[in-house]
XYZ file of C-alpha atoms in Angstrom:
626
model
C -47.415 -137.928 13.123
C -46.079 -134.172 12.159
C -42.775 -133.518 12.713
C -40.280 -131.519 10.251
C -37.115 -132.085 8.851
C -34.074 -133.056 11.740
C -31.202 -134.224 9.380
C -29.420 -130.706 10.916
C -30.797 -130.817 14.044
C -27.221 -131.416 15.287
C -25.861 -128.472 13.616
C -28.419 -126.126 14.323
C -28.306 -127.091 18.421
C -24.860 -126.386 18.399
C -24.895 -123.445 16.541
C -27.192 -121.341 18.265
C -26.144 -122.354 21.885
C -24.740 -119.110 22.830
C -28.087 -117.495 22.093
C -30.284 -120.033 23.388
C -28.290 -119.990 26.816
C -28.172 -115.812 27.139
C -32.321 -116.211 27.229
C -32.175 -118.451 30.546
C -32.436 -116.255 33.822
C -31.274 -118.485 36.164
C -30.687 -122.300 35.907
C -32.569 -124.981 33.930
C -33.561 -128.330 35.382
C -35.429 -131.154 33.640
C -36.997 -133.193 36.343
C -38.031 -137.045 35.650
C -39.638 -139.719 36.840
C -37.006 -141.980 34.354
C -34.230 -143.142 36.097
C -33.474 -145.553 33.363
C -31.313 -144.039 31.233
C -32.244 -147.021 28.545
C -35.778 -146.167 28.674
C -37.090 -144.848 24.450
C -38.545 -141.740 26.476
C -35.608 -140.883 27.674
C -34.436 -139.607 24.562
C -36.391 -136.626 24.813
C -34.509 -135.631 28.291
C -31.581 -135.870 26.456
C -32.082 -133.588 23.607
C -33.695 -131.075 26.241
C -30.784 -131.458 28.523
C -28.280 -131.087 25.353
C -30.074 -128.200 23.978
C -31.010 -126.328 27.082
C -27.820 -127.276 29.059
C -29.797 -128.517 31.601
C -29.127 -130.324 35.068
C -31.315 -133.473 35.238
C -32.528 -134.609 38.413
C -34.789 -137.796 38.858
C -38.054 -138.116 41.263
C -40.968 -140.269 42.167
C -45.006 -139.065 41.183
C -46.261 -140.552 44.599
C -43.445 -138.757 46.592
C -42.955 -135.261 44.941
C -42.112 -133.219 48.043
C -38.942 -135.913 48.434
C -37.605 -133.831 45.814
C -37.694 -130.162 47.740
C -34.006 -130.770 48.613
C -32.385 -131.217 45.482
C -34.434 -128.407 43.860
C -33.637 -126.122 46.914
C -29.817 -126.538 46.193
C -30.249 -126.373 42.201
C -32.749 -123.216 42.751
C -34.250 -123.342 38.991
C -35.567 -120.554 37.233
C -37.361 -123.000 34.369
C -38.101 -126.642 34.611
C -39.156 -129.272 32.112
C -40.707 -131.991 33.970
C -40.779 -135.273 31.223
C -42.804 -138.456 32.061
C -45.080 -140.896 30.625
C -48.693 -139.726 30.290
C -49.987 -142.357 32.530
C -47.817 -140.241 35.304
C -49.409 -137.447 34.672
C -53.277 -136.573 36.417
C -55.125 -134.335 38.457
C -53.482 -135.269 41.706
C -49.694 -134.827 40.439
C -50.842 -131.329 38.341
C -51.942 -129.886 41.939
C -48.964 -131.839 43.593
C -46.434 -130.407 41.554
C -48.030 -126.437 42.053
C -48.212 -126.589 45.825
C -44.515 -128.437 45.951
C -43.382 -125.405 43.390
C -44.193 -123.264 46.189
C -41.957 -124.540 48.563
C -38.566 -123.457 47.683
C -38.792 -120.504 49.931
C -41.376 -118.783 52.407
C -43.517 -117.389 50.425
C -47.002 -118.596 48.999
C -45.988 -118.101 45.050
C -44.242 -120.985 42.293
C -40.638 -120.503 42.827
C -39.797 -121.996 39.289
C -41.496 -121.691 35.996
C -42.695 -125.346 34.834
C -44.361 -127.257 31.554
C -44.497 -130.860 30.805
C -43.144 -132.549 28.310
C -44.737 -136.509 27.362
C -46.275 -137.975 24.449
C -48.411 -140.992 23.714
C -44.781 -142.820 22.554
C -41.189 -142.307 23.141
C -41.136 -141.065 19.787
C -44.079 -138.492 20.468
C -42.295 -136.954 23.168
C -39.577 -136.737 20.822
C -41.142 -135.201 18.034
C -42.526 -132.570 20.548
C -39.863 -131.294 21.852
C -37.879 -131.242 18.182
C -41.193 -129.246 16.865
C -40.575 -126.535 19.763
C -36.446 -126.613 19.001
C -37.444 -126.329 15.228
C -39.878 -123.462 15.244
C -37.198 -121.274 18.294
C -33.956 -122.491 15.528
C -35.771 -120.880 12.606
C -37.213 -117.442 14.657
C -40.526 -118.707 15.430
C -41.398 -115.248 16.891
C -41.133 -113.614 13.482
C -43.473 -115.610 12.096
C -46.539 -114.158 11.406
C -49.689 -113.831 13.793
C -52.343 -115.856 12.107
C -54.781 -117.092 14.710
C -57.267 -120.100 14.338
C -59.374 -121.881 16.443
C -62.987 -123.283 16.935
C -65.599 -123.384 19.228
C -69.720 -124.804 19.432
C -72.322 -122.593 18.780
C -75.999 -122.532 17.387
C -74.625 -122.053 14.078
C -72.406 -123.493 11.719
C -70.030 -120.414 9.926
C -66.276 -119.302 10.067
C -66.295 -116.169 11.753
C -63.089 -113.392 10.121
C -62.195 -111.123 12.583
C -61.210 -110.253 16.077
C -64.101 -108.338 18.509
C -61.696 -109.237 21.649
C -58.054 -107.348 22.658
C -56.562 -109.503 19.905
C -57.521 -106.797 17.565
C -54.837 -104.066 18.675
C -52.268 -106.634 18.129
C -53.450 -106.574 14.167
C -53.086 -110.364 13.367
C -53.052 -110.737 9.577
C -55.315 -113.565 9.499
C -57.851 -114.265 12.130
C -60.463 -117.507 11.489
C -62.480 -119.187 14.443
C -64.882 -122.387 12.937
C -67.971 -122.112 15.034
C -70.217 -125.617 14.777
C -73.593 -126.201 15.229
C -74.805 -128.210 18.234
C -76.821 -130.972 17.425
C -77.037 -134.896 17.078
C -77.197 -134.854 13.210
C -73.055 -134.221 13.361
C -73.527 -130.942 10.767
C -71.341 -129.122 13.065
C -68.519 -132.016 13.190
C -68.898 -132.154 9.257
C -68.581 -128.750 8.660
C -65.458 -128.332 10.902
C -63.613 -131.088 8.667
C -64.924 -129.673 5.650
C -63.121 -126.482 6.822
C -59.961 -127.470 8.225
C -57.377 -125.588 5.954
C -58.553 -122.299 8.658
C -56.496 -124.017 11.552
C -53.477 -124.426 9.099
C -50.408 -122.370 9.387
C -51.539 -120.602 12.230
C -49.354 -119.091 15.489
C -52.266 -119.780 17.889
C -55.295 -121.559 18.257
C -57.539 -120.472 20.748
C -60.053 -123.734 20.562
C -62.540 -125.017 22.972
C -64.964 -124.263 24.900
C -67.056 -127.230 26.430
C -65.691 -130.751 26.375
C -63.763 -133.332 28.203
C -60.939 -135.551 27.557
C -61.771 -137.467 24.444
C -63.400 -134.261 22.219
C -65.460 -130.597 22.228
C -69.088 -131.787 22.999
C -71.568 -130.869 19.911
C -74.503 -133.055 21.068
C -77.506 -131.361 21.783
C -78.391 -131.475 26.035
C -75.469 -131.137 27.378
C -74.619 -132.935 30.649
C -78.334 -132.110 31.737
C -80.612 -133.776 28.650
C -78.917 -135.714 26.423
C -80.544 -138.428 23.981
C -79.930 -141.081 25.168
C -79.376 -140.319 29.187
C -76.921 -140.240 30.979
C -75.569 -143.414 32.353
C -73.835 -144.762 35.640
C -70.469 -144.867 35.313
C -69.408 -147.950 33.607
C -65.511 -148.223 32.229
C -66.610 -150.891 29.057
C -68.963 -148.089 28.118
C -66.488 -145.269 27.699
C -64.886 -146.338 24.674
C -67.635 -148.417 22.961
C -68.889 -146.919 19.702
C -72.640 -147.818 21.026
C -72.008 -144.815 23.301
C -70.632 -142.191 22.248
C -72.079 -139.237 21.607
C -71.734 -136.387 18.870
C -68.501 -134.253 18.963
C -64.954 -133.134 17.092
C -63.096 -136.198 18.693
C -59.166 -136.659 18.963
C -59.651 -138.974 15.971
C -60.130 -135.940 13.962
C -57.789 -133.688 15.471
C -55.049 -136.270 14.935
C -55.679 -135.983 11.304
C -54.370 -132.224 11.237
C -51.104 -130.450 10.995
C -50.893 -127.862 13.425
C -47.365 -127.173 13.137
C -46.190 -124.181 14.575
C -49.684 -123.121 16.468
C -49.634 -122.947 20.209
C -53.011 -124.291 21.060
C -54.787 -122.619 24.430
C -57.617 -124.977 25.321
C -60.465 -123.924 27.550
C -62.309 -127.768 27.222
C -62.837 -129.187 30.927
C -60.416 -132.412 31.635
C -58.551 -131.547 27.647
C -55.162 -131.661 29.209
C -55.575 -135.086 31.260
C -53.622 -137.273 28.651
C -54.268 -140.637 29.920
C -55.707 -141.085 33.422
C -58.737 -139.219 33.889
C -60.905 -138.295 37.195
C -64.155 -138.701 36.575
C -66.299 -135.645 37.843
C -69.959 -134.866 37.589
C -69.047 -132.303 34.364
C -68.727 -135.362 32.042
C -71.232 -137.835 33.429
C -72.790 -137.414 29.762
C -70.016 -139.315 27.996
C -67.621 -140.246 30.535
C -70.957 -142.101 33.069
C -72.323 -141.184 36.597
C -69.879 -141.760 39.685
C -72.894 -141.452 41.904
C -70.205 -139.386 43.850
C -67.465 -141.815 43.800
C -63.655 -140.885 43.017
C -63.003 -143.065 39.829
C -60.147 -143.142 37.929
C -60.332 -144.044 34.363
C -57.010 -144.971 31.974
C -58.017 -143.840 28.295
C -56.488 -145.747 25.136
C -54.094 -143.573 23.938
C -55.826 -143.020 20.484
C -59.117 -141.766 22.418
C -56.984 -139.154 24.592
C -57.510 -135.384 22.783
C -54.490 -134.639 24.417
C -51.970 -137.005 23.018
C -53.889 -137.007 19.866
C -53.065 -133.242 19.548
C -49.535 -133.054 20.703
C -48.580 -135.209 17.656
C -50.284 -132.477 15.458
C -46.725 -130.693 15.139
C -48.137 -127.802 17.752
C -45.333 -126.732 20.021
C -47.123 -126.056 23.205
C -50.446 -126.505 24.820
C -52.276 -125.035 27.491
C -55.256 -127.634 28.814
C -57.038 -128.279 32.207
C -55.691 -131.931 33.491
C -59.479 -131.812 35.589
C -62.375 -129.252 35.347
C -61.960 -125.964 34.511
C -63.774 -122.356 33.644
C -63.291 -121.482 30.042
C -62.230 -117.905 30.911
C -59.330 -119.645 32.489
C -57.989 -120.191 28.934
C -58.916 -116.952 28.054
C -56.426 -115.428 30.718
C -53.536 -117.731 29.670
C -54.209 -116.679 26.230
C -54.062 -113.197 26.860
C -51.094 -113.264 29.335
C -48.855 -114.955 26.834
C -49.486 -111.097 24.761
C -49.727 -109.076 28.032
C -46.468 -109.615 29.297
C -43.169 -110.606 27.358
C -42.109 -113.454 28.595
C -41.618 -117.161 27.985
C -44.453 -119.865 27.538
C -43.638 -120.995 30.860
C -43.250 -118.311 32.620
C -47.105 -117.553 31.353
C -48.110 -120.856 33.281
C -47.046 -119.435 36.356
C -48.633 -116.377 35.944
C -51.607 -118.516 36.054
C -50.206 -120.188 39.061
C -50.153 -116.554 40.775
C -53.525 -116.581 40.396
C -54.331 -119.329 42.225
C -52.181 -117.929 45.035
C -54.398 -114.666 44.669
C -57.563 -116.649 45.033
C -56.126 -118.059 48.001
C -56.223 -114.243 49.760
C -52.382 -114.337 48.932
C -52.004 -117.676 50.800
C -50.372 -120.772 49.971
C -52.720 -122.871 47.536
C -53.831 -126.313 49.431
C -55.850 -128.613 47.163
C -57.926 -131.583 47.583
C -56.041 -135.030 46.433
C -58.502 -137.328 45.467
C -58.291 -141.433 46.563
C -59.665 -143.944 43.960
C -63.361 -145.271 45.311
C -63.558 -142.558 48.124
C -67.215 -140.737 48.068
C -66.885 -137.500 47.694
C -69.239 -134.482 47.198
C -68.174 -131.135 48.501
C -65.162 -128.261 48.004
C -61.745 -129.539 45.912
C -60.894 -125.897 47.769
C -59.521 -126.292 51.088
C -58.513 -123.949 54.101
C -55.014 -121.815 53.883
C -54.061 -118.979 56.088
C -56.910 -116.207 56.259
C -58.781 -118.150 53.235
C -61.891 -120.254 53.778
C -63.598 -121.178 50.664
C -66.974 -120.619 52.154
C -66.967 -117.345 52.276
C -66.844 -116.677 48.743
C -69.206 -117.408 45.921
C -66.600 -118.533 43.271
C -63.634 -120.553 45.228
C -65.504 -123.881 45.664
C -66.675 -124.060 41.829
C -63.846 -122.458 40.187
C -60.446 -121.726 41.971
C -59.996 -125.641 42.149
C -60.534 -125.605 38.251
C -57.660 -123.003 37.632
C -55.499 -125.057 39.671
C -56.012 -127.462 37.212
C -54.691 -125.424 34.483
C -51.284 -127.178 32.754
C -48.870 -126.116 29.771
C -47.500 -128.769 27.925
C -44.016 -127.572 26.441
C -40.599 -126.243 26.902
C -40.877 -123.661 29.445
C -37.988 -121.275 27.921
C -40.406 -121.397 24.222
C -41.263 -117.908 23.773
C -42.686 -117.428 20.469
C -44.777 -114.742 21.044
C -41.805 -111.600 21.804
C -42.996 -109.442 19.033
C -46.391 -109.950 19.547
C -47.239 -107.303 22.103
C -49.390 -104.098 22.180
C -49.326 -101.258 24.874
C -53.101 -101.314 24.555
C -53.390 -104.590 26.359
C -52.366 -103.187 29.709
C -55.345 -101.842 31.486
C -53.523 -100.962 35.232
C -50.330 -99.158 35.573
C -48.716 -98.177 38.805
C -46.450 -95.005 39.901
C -44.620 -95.543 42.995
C -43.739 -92.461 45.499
C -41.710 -92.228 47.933
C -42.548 -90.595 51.304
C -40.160 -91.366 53.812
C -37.689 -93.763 53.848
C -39.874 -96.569 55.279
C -42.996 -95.399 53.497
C -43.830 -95.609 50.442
C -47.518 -94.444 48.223
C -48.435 -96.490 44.968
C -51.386 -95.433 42.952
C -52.980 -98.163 40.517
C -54.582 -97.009 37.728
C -57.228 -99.003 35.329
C -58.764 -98.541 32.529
C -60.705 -100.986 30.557
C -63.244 -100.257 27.533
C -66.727 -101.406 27.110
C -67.036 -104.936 25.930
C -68.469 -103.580 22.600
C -65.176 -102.161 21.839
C -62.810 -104.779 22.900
C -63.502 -107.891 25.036
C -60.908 -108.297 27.915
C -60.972 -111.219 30.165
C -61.312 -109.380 33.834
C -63.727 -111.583 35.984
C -63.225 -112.395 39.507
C -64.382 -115.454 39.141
C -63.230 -116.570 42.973
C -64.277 -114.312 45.300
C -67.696 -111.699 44.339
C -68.175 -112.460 40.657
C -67.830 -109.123 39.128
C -64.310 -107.385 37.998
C -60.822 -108.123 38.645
C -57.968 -105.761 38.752
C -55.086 -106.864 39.287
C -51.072 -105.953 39.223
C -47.862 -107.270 40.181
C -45.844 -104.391 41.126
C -41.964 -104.963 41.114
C -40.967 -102.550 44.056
C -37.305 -100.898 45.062
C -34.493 -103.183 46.075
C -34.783 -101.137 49.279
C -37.932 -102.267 50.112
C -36.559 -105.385 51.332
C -40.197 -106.319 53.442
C -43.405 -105.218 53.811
C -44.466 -104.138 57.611
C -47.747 -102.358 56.641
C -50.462 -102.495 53.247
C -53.468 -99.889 53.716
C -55.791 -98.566 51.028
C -55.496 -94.476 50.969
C -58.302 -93.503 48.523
C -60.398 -95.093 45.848
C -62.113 -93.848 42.816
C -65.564 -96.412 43.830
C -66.301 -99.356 45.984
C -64.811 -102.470 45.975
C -64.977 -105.567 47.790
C -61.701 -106.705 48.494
C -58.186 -105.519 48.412
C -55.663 -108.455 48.590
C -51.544 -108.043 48.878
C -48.970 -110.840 48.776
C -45.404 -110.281 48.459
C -42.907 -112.490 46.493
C -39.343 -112.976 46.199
C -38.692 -114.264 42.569
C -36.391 -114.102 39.528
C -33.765 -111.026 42.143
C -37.362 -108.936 42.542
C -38.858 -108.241 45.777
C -42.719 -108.391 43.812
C -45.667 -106.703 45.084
C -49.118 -108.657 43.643
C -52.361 -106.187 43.883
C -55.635 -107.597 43.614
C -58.655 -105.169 43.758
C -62.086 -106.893 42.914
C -64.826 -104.303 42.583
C -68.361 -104.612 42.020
C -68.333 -103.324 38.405
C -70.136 -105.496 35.793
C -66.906 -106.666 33.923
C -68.610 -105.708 30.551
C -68.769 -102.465 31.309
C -66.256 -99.543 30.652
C -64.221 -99.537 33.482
C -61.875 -96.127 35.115
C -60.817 -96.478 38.048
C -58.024 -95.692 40.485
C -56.753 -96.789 43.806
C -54.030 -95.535 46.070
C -52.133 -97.683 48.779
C -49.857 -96.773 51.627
C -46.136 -98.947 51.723
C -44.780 -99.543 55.115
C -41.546 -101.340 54.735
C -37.985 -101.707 56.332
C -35.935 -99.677 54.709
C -32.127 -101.315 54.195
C -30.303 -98.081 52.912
C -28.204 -96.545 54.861
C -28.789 -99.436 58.197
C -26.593 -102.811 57.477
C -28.670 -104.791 59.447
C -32.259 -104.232 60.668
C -34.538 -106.856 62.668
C -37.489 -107.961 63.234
C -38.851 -109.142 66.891
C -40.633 -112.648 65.650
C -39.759 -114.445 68.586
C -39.412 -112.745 71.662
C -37.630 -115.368 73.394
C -34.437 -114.422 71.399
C -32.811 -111.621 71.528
C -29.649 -109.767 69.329
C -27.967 -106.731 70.314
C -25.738 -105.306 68.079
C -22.071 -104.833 69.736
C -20.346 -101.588 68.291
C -17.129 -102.104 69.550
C -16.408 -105.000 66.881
C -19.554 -105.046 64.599
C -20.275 -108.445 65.902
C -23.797 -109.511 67.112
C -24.554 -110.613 70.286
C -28.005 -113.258 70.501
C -29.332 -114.188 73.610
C -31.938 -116.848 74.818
C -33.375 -117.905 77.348
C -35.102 -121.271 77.688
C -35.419 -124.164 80.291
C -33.853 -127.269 80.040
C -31.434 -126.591 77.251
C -28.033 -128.285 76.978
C -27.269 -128.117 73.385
C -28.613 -125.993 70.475
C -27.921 -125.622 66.509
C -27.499 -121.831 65.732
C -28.372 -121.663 61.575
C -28.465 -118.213 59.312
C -30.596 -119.498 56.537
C -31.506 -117.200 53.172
C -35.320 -117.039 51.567
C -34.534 -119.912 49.153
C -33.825 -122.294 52.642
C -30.228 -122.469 52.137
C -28.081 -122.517 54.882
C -25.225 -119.831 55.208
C -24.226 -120.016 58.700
C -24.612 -123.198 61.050
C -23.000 -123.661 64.269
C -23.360 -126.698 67.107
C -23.251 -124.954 70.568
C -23.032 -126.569 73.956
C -25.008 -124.625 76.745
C -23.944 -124.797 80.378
C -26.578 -122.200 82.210
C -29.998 -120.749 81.505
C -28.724 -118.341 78.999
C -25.856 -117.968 76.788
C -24.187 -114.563 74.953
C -22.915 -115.724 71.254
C -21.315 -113.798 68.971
C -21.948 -113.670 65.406
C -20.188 -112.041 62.370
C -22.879 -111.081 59.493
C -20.062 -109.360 57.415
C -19.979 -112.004 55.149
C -23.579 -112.200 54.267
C -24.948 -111.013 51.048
C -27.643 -108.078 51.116
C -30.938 -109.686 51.423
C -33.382 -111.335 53.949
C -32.178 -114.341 56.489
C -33.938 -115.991 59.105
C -31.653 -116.585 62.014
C -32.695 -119.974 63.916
C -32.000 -121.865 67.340
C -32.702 -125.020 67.162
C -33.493 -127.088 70.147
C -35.143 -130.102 71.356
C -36.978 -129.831 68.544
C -37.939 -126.695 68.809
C -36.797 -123.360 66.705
C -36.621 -119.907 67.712
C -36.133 -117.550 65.166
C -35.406 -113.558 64.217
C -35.879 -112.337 60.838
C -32.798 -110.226 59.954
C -32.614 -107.931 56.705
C -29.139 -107.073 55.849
C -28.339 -103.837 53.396
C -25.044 -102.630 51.918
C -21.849 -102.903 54.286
């Protein structure tokens, strides 16, 4: 078990509070499936709670949408979600990203999440005090070695950087590759060299595996020696079966202390209960296309075993995954300057890209049910058949999950300006239009390898920006393409409203080879309503309801008409689904003139609402300066 030093862990909490709090944007919520307070893992609530001054509010794994409500009126900016690990599986990892996207209208998280859990109570502990130790003593000035591992043909530790890493000049740089076969060279020469993954900032480790170790057997999942077998649970665990590989029994010999491990392993993140799917039939059996559900020992789970290394955060798919997945986490958490958890969601936008820019909706699988198809399923203007990519990989990056504080941001002075390949410059044409041109530039793989596949939709290159656009451009009425550089296959918008930014998310995938050196430009026309200058502007979503603006006391007059109406709620409610206004009404006749006062409503975007017989008529209404 790694952990460091805590006799001044009391101290140092206290000490530092004013500086820990002045980093939150927003409120921080630690959500729990312990409601006993007596419970060993609750412990590690507490210390987050103390440390991060955190509400805590309690929910239930097989009911996560109960807890909407509560997170609706706490409206968190991070959240630390801490359970036990035999909580925590592919059902609640995709249950918890499409409930994250419910705290307002649109499709994107509307928090930044990790998870916090350990193979003990005193695990979880020890995590969380690892991340608390490494932010107390300035983590992010600690210098950015970089270890890691990976299979190959050979067995040699490879020196150097041929990806972006290199413009971000890390003064050590050491990746063990292992040779593949049954003899276990590769797995002895990995121990032999384990001083390269000590003292390290990151370890970017992986790339072919599932939940018990990195696969270094020769065959694969295809032609192993001996064959694959059908699924049988007594087989999983028995010596007489297992195959070659770097195991968690050797990872939990290590001291990883302060790395942040990004693991691009299918199923590496499920710490305890694992679905069994056809990409580890070679050590984990054959289904034969049954859901099964399988509950590890916690010494065979690589995920506990390496979250008691002393690492203080890990990125892991709790299911299947694409490697390159891990590869865009790890180069996200240097792209943009932000917090560890706040990286996870960028991953989470990505999944809403996928989706066309709709909300995600994920297969939940049922223990014993036969299944054999798309984990993908139908949102909006989205149908996974009609790309190449979404059945086989958009499910996998849903499955992507960070393990850690989601405020941990060790990486602040680790950025270059040569990791951003697009750029955007916004003009203004009119005061409801608005021209942005997106610029990209990526260098030949040779050079510098940059993770840019479009792995969901045509399978060539990716370009992609979130643009944060003018607090006057409080919603979008029109998106068109102007001019482009070359061809591309699909242009995809989807606004957001997050963190006080009305965001703007680009995705251009274009039929480039994503090796390739890659210039290329794209300009887009902006239609929006335009608050400046007009207090309140509408739009006609319902045209059963209408609002006329009364100048003679700035009052709004609404007017319906509908049959067999008595009674009707009238509600103003904001984009987060909180109610401002709300008003019982009795009607007497087939239509009714109300007024209503919108002086005292805050600049933004309301939906106003009748409610009747169970039915809701609604305007959208987007209010400027008074």
């Amino acid at each position: 078990m790694k952990i460091k030093t805590w006799l001044l862990i009391a101290f140092v909490v206290i000490s530092i509070q004013s500086k820990l709090y002045s980093q939150t944007s927003g409120n921080y919520v630690i959500l729990t499936t312990l409601s006993d307070t007596t419970d060993a893992y609750y412990d590690a609530v507490r210390i987050i709670r103390d440390y991060r001054n955190a509400e805590v509010i309690t929910y239930n794994p097989a009911n996560v949408n109960a807890v909407l409500t509560s997170l609706t009126i706490a409206q968190p900016r991070y959240v630390a979600i801490v359970l036990k690990p035999i909580e925590l599986d592919i059902n609640l990892v995709r249950r918890i990203l499409i409930m994250s996207t419910n705290l307002d209208s649109d499709p994107f998280s509307d928090f930044s999440y990790g998870f916090i859990t350990g193979a003990t109570a005193q695990d979880a502990v020890d995590f969380v005090n690892n991340i608390i130790y490494a932010e107390t003593n300035h983590i992010e000035d600690y210098p950015l070695n970089v270890g890691g591992y990976a299979a190959s043909s050979l067995n040699f530790v490879y020196p150097a950087n041929g990806d972006y890493m290199q413009y971000l000049n890390p003064p050590s740089a050491n990746c063990i590759y292992m040779e593949t076969n049954d003899n276990n060279s590769g797995h002895d020469f990995f121990m032999n060299n384990t001083g390269y993954m000590q003292y390290n900032k990151v370890l970017d480790i992986g790339h072919n595996g599932d939940p018990h170790m990195l696969w270094l057997f020769e065959g694969g999942n295809t032609d192993p020696v001996p064959a694959v077998w059908n699924y049988d649970p007594a087989k999983i665990e028995d010596p007489a079966y297992v195959r070659v590989g770097l195991s968690s029994y050797d990872i939990a010999t290590l001291d990883l202390y302060p790395a942040v491990a990004f693991n691009g392993a299918c199923h590496s993140g499920e710490p305890k209960k694992v679905m069994i799917e056809g990409d580890i039939a070679a050590t984990f059996g054959d289904t034969q296309g049954y859901v099964q559900f399988y509950t590890m020992s916690d010494t065979f789970s690589f995920a506990l075993a390496i979250l008691k290394t002393g690492i203080t955060g890990y990125f892991a798919p709790c299911g299947a995954n694409n490697a390159n997945d891990q590869g865009e986490d790890m180069y996200n958490a240097f792209l943009y300057n932000e917090p560890l958890g706040d990286i996870h969601k960028r991953s989470n936008d990505g999944v809403v890209m996928g989706f066309l820019g709709n909300r995600p909706n994920l297969k939940i699988y049922t223990q014993g049910e036969y299944f054999y198809g798309c984990d993908v399923l139908l949102s909006g203007n989205f149908n996974p058949a009609n790309y190449s990519g979404a059945c086989y990989m958009l499910g996998g990056k849903a499955n992507r999950i960070y393990f850690g504080d989601p405020l941990f941001n060790p990486y602040q002075n680790n950025h270059s300006t040569q990791l951003n390949l697009a750029s955007a410059a916004i003009d203004s044409v009119n005061e409801t239009t608005l021209n942005i041109n997106l610029t990209y530039y990526k260098p030949d793989a040779s050079v510098a390898y940059f993770p840019a596949w479009d792995k969901f939709h045509f399978g060539n290159t990716r370009i992609y920006l979130p643009v944060d656009l003018p607090e006057y451009c409080q919603q979008i009425t029109g998106f068109s393409v102007l001019s482009a550089s070359g061809a591309y296959d699909l242009v995809i918008h989807a606004e957001e409203d997050f963190d006080s930014k009305k965001i703007l998310h680009i995705e251009v995938d274009i039929p480039n080879d994503m090796y390739d050196e890659i210039d290329y430009d794209i300009s887009f026309q902006v239609n929006y309503l335009n608050t400046v200058g007009n207090p309140v502007s509408m739009i006609n979503d319902d045209p059963g309801l209408s609002v006329f603006p009364n100048p003679g006391n700035g009052d709004f007059n609404l007017l319906f008409d509908a049959e067999n109406v008595n009674d009707f709620t009238l509600r103003v409610v904001n984009t987060l689904g909180q109610v401002k206004y709300s008003e019982d009404v009795k009607k007497a006749n087939k239509s009714v003139v109300l007024p209503l006062n919108l002086s005292e409503l805050a600049k933004g975007v309301y939906q106003l609402q009748l409610i009747y017989n169970d039915k809701t008529m609604q305007k959208t209404i987007i209010v400027g300066e008074h």
